Tab-separated table of C-alpha atoms and ligand atoms in Angstrom:
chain	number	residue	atom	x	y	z
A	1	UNK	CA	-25.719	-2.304	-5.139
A	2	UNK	CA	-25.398	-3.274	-1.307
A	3	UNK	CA	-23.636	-0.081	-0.071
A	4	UNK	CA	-26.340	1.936	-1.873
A	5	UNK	CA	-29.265	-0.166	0.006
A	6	UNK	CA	-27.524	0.463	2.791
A	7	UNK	CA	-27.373	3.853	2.167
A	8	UNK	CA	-31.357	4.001	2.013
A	9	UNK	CA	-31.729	2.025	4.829
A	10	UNK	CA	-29.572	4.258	7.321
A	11	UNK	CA	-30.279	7.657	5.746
A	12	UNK	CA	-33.541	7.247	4.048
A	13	UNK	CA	-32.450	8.984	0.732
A	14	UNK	CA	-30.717	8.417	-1.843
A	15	UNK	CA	-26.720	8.862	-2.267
A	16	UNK	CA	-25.196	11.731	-3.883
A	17	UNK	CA	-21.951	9.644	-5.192
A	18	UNK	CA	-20.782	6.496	-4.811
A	19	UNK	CA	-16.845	5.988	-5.176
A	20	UNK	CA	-14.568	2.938	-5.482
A	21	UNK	CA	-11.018	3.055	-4.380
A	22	UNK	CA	-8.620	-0.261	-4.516
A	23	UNK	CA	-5.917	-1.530	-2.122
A	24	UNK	CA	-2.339	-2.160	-3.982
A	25	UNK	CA	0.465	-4.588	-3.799
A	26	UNK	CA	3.956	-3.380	-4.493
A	27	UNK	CA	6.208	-4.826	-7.003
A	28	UNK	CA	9.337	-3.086	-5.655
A	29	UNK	CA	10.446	0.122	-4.615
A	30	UNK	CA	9.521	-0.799	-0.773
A	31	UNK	CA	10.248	1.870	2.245
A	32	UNK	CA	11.775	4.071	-0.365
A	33	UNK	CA	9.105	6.329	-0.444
A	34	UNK	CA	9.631	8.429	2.518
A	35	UNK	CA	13.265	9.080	1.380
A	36	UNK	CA	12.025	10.472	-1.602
A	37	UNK	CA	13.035	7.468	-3.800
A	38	UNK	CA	10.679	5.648	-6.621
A	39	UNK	CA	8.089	3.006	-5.997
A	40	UNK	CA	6.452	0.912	-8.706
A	41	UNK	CA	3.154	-0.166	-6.614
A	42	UNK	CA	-0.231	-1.269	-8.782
A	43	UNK	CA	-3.484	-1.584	-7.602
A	44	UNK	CA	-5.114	-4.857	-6.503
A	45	UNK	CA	-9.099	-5.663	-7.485
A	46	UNK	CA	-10.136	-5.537	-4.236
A	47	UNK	CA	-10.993	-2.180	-2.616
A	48	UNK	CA	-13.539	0.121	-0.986
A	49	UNK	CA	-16.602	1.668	-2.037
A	50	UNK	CA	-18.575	4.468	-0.246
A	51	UNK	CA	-21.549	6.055	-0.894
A	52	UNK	CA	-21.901	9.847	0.199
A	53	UNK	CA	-23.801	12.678	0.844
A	54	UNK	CA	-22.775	15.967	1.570
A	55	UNK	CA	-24.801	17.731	4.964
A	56	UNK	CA	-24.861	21.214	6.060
A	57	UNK	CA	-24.383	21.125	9.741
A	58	UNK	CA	-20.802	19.795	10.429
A	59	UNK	CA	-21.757	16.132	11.335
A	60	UNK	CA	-20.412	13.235	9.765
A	61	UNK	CA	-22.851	9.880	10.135
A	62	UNK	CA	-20.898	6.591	9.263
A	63	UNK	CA	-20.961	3.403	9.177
A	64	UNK	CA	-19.794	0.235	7.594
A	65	UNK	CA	-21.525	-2.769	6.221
A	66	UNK	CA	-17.846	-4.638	7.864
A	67	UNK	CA	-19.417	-3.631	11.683
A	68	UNK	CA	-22.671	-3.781	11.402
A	69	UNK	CA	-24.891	-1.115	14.091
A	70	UNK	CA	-26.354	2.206	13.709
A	71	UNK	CA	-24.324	4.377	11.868
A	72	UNK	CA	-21.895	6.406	14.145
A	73	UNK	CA	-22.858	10.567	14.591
A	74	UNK	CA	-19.300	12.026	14.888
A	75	UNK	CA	-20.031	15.694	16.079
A	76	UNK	CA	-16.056	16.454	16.945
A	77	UNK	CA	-13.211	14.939	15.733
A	78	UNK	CA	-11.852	13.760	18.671
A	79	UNK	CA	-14.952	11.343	18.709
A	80	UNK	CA	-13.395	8.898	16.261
A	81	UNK	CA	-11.911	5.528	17.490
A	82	UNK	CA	-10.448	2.599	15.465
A	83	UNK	CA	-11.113	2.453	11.741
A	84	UNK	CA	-13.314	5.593	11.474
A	85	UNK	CA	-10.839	7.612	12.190
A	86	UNK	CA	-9.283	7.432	8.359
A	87	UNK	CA	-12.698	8.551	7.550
A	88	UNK	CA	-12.722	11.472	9.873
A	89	UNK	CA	-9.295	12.289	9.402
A	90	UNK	CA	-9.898	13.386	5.639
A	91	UNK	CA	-12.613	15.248	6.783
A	92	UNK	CA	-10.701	17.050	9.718
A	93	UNK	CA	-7.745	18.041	7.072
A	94	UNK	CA	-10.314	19.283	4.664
A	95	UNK	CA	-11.580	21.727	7.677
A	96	UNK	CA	-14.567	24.047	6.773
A	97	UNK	CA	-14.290	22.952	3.214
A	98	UNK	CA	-16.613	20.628	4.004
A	99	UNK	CA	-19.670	20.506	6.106
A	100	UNK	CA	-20.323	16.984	7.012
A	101	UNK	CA	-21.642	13.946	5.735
A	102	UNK	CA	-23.668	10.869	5.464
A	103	UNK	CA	-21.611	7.767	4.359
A	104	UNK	CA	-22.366	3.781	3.985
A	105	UNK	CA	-19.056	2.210	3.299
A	106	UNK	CA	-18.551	-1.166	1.839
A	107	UNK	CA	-14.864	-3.327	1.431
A	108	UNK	CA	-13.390	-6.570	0.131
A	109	UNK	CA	-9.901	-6.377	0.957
A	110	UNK	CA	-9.213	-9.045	2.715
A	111	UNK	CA	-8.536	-8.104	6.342
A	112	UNK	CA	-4.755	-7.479	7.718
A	113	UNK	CA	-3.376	-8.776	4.574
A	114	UNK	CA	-1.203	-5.368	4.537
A	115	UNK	CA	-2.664	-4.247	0.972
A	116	UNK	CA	-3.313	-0.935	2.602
A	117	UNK	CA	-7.284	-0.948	3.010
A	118	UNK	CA	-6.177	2.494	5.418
A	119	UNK	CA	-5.525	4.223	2.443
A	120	UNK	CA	-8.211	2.863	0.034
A	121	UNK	CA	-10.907	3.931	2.756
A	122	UNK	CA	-8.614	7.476	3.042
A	123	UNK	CA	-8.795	7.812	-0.615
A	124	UNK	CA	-12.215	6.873	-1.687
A	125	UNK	CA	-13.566	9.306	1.323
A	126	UNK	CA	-11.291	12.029	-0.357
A	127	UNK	CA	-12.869	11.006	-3.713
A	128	UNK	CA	-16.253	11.220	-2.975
A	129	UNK	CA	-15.866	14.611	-0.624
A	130	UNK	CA	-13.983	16.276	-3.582
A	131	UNK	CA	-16.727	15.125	-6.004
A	132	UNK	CA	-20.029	16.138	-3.894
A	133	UNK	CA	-18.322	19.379	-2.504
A	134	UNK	CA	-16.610	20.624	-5.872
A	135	UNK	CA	-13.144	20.872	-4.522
A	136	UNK	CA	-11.242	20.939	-7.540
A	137	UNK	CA	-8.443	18.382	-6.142
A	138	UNK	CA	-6.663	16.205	-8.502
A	139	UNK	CA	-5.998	12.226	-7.838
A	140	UNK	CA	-2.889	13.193	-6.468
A	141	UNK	CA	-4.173	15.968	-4.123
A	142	UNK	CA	-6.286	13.514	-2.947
A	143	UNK	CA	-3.764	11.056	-2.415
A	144	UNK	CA	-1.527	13.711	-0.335
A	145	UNK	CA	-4.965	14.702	1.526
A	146	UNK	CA	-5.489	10.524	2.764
A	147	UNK	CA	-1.345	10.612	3.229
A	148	UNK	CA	-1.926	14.005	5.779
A	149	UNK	CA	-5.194	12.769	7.178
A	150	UNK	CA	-2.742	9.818	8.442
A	151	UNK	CA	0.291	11.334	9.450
A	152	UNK	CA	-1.482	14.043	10.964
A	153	UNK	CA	-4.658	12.675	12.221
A	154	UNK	CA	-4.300	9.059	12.943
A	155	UNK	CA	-0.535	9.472	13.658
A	156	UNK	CA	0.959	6.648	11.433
A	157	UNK	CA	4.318	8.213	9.460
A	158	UNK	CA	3.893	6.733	6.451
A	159	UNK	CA	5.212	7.802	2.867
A	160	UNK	CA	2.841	8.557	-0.065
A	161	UNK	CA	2.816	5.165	-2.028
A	162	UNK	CA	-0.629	3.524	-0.689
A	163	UNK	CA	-2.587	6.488	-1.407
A	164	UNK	CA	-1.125	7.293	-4.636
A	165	UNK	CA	-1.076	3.671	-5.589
A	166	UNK	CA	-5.326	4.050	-4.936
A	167	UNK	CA	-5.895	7.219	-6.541
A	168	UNK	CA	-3.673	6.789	-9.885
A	169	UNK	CA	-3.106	3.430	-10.820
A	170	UNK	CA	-4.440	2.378	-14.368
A	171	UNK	CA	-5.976	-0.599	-15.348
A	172	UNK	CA	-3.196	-3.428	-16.853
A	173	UNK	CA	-0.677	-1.130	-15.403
A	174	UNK	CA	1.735	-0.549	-12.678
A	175	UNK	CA	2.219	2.902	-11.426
A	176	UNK	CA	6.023	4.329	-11.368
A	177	UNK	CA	6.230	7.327	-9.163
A	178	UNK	CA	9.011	9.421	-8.138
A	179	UNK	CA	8.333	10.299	-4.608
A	180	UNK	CA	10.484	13.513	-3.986
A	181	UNK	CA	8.577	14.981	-7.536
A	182	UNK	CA	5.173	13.243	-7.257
A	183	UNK	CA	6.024	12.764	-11.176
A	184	UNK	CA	4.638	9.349	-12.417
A	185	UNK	CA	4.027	7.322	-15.193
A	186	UNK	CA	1.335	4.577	-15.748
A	187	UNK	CA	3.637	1.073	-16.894
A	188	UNK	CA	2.104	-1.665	-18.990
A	189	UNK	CA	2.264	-4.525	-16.984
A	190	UNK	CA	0.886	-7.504	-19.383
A	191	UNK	CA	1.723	-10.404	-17.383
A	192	UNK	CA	-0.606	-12.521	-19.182
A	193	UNK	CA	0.460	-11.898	-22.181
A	194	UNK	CA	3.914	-13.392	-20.876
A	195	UNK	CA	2.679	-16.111	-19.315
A	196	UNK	CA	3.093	-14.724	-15.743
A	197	UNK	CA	0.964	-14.484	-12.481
A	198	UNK	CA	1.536	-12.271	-9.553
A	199	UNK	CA	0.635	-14.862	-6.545
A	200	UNK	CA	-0.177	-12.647	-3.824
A	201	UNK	CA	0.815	-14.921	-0.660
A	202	UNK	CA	-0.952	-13.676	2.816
A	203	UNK	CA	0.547	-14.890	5.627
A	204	UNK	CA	-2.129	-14.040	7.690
A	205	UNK	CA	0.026	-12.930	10.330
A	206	UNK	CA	0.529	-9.055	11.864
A	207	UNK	CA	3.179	-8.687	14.352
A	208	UNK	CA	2.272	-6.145	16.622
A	209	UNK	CA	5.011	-3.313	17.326
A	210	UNK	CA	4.930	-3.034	13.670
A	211	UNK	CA	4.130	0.589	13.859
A	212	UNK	CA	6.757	1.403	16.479
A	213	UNK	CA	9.285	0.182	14.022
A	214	UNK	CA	8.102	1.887	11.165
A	215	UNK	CA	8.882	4.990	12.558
A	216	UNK	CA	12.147	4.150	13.704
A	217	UNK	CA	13.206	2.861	10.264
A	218	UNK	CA	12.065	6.416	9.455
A	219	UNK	CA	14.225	8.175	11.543
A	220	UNK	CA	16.783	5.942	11.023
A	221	UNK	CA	16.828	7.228	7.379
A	222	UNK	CA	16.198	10.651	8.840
A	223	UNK	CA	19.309	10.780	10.846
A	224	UNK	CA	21.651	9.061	8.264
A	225	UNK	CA	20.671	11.452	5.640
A	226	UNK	CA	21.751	14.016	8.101
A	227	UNK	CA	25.055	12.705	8.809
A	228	UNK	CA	25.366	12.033	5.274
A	229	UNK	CA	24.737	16.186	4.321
A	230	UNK	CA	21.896	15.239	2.364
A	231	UNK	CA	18.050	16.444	1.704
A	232	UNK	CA	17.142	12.492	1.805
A	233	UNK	CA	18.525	9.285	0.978
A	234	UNK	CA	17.657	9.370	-2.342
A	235	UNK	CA	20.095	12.061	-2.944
A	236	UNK	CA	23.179	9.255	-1.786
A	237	UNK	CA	25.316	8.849	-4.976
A	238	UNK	CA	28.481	7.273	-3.900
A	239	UNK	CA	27.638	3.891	-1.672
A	240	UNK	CA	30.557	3.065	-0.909
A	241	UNK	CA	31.690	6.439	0.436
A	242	UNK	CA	28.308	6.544	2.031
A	243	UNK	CA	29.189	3.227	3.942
A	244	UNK	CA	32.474	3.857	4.742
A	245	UNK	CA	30.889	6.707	7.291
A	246	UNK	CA	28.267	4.920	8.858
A	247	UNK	CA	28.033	2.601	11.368
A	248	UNK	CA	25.209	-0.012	12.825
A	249	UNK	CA	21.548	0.585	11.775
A	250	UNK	CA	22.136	3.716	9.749
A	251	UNK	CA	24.379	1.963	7.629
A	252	UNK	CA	22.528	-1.358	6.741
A	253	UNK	CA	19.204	1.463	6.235
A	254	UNK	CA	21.330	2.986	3.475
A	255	UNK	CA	22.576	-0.199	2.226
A	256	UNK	CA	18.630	-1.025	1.649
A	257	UNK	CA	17.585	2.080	0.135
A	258	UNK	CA	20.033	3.248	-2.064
A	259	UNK	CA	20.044	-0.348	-3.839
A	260	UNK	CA	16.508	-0.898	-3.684
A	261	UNK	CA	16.183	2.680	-5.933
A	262	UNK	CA	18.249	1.358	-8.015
A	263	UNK	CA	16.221	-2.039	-8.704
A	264	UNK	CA	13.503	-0.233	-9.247
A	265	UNK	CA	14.738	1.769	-12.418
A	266	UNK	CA	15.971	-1.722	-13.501
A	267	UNK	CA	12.621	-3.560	-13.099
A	268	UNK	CA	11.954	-0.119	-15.367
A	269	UNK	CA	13.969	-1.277	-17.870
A	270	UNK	CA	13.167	-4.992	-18.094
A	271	UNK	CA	9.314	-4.023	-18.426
A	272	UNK	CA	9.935	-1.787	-20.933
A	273	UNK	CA	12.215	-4.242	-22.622
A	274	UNK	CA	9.182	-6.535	-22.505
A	275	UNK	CA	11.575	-8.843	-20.061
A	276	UNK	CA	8.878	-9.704	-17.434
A	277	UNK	CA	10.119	-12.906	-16.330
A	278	UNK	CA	13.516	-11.281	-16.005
A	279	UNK	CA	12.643	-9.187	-13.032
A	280	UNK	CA	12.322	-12.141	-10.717
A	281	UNK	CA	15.810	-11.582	-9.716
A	282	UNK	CA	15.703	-8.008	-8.689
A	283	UNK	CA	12.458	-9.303	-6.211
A	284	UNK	CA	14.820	-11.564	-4.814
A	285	UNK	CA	17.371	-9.150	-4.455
A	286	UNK	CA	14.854	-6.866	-3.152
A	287	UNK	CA	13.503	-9.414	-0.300
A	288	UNK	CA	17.087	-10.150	1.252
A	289	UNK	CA	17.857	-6.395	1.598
A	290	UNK	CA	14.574	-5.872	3.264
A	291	UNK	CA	15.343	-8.773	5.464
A	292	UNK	CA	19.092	-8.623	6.382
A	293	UNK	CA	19.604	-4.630	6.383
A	294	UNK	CA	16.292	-3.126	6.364
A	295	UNK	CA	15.001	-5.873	8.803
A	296	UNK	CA	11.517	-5.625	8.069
A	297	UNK	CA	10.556	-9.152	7.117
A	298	UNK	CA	9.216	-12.115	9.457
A	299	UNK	CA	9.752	-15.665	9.675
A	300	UNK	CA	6.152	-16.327	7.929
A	301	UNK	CA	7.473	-14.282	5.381
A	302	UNK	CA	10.960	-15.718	4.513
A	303	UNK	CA	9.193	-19.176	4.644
A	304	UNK	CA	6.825	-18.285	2.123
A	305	UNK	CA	9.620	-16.225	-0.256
A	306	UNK	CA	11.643	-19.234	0.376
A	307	UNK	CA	8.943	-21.449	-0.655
A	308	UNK	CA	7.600	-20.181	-3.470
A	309	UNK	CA	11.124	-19.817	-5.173
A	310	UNK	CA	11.818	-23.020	-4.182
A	311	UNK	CA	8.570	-24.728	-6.015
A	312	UNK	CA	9.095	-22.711	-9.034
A	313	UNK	CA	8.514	-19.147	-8.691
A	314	UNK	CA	10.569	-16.757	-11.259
A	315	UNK	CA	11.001	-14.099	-7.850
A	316	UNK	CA	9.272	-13.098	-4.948
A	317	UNK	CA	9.093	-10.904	-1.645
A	318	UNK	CA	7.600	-9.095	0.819
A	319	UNK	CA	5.659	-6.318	-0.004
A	320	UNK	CA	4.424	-3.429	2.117
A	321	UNK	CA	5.402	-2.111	5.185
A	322	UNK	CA	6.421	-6.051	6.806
A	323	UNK	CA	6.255	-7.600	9.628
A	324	UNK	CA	3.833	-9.876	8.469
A	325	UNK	CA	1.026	-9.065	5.752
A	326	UNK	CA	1.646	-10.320	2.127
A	327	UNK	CA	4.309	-11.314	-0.178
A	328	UNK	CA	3.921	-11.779	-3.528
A	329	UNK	CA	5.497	-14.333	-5.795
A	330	UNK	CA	6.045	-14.106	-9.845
A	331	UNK	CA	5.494	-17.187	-11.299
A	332	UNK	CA	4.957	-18.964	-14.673
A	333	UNK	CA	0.696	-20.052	-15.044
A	334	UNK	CA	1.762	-23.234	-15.435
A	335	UNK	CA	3.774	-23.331	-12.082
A	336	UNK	CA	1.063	-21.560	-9.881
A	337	UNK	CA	0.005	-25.310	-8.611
A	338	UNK	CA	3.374	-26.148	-7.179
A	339	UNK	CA	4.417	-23.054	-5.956
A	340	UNK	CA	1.293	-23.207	-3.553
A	341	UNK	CA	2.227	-26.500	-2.873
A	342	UNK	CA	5.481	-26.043	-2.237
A	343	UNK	CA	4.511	-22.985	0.081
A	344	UNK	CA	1.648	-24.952	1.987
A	345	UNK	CA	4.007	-27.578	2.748
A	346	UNK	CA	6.699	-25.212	4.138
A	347	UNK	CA	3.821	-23.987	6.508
A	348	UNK	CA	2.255	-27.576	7.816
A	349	UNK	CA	5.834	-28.661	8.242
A	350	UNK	CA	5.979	-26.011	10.854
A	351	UNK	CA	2.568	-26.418	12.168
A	352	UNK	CA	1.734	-22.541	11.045
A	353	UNK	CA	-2.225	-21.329	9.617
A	354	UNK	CA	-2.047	-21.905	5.792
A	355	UNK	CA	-1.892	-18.789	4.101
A	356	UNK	CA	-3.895	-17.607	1.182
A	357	UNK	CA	-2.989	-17.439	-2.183
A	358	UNK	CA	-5.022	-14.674	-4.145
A	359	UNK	CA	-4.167	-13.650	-8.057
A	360	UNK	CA	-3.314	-10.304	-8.569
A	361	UNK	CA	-4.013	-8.327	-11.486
A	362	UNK	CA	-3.360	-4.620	-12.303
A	363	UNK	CA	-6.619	-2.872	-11.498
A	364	UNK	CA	-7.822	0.382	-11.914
A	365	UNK	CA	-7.495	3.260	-9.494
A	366	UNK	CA	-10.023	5.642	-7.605
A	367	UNK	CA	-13.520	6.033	-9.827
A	368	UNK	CA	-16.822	6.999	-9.376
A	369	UNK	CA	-19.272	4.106	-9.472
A	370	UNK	CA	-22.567	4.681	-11.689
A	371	UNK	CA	-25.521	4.648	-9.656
B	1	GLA	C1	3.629	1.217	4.273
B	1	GLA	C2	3.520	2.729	4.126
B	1	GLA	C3	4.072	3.201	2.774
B	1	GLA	C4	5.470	2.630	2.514
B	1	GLA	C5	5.501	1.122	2.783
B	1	GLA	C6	6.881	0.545	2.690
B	1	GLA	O1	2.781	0.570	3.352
B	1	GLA	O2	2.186	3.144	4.246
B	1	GLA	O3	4.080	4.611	2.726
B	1	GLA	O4	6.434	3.289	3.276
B	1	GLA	O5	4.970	0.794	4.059
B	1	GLA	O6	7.375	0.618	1.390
């Protein structure tokens, strides 16, 4: 295995572990998770593996076969910059629990396709640490550990769905968690055996600022729930009374979240009514909400939605945080040729990058990799 030559070429010794943790698209359920609401996310093939070794003096040496160079000796945490700071941010929240480490890390996610490679590289670093250092933590103390280690430590406020989306998913299955409990349940998602892709669409585009306006949208929620008298917006039960209160941004936030809850118990249902092409709808629903009253979408984004619906597509939307990234598209095998047609030719009419079409199947969360 590469990142265990690697390993033997840096460190000159072998590994003590070697962990694999994937990236995730989400079907819907999308910036519900920081107001405690439900998220049905499932893990993509592609992912992150490390290999690890545990040290005794404090250091951590790291480095990835993505930048090649000498491996980077991090003797403080303030010394991380860029991408190893995910790395050095689980190990800061972990604290003397730890005492360093040697780590090769390896990835295939494609780059800035938003299918969270932060919190595969959080996650798998958790992994591995709680493995070599005997820390007891379940997945989802690990995913809460790679959630800290970035609200914390690298200072992005995000909710817990990437890093429980890493550390729990199942093989085949999409992962239903209820974000104010951190209950969850592992949902068959067979679209094969329907006759159904999930087209994941990559715009290849990142607007900047996109972190700014995550944490507004955050405190947007924030302060409506206050005005509202309630814990978090999951706890709205009466819309309309809800609406009638609140103006401007605060109101189209609420407009977003409290329906997009509710289409994610309904995509619930349809799965477990064995209804797959029937959700389709509910993504479409999902996409104009996060576009007109979440407004969290881009134009590369609508145009591919619009696109892929338009050549065939049973639903589709953005997934993730927005402002560029992915959507993803549902769509019949036999109409995965025109969709991409139908979205290609949307973006050479308008002289944009093509984007990339990758298939995405359920895959299976954090594991340990045999040596
Ligand atoms: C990002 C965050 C998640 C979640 C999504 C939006 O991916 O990391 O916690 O809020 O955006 O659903």
């Amino acid at each position: 295995m590469r990142v265990v030559e690697a390993f033997r070429g840096a460190y000159a010794a072998e590994p003590a572990t070697v962990w694999r943790a994937p990236g995730r698209v989400n079907l819907i359920g999308e910036h519900t998770d920081y107001n405690d609401g439900f998220v049905l996310p499932f893990a993509v093939p592609w992912g992150v593996t490390a290999a690890l070794s545990p040290r005794t003096d404090g250091t951590i040496r790291l480095m990835s076969l993505q930048s090649p160079g000498d491996p980077a000796v991090i003797s403080s945490w303030d010394g991380a910059k860029g991408w190893t700071r995910y790395v050095v941010g689980v190990l800061a929240m972990l604290g003397s629990r730890t005492q360093g480490a040697d780590i090769v890390i390896d990835g295939d996610l494609p780059a800035g396709a938003g299918l969270s490679s932060s919190a595969a590289l959080e996650v798998v670093i958790g992994s591995a640490l709680n493995a070599v250092y005997g820390l007891g933590l379940t997945p989802m103390e690990i995913a809460l550990l790679g959630q800290k280690a970035e609200n914390d430590f690298v200072g992005m406020p995000c909710g817990i769905m990437d890093q429980a989306a890493s550390a729990l998913c199942e093989d085949g299955k999409a992962l239903f968690l209820d974000c104010r409990s951190l209950g969850f349940r592992n949902i068959p998602l067979d679209l094969a055996a329907h006759g159904m892709r999930i087209l994941i669409i990559d715009t290849g585009v990142h607007h900047e600022l996109a972190d700014g306006q995550y944490a507004k949208r955050r405190a947007d929620c924030e302060s409506a729930a206050r005005r509202l008298g309630v814990a978090a917006l999951r706890d709205v039960t009466d819309l309309a009374g809800a609406l009638s209160v609140l103006r401007g941004d605060e109101r189209k936030r609420v407009q977003h979240v409290v329906t997009e809850n509710h289409r994610v118990e309904a995509v619930i249902g349809l799965l477990r009514a064995g209804a797959v092409a029937e959700i389709g709808a509910l993504l479409n629903a999902s996409h104009l909400s996060l576009r007109d009253e979440y407004e969290v979408s881009s134009p590369e984004l609508d145009v591919a939605v619009e696109a892929a619906v338009r050549g065939g597509a049973r639903g589709a939307r953005m997934t993730g945080g927005g402002f560029g990234g992915s959507a993803i598209a549902l769509v019949a095998e036999e109409r995965v040729p025109a969709v991409r047609e139908s979205v290609q030719a949307a973006y050479a009419e308008r002289g944009w990058k093509e984007p990339r079409f990758l298939p995405a199947t359920p895959a299976r969360g954090a594991h340990e990799v045999a040596l």
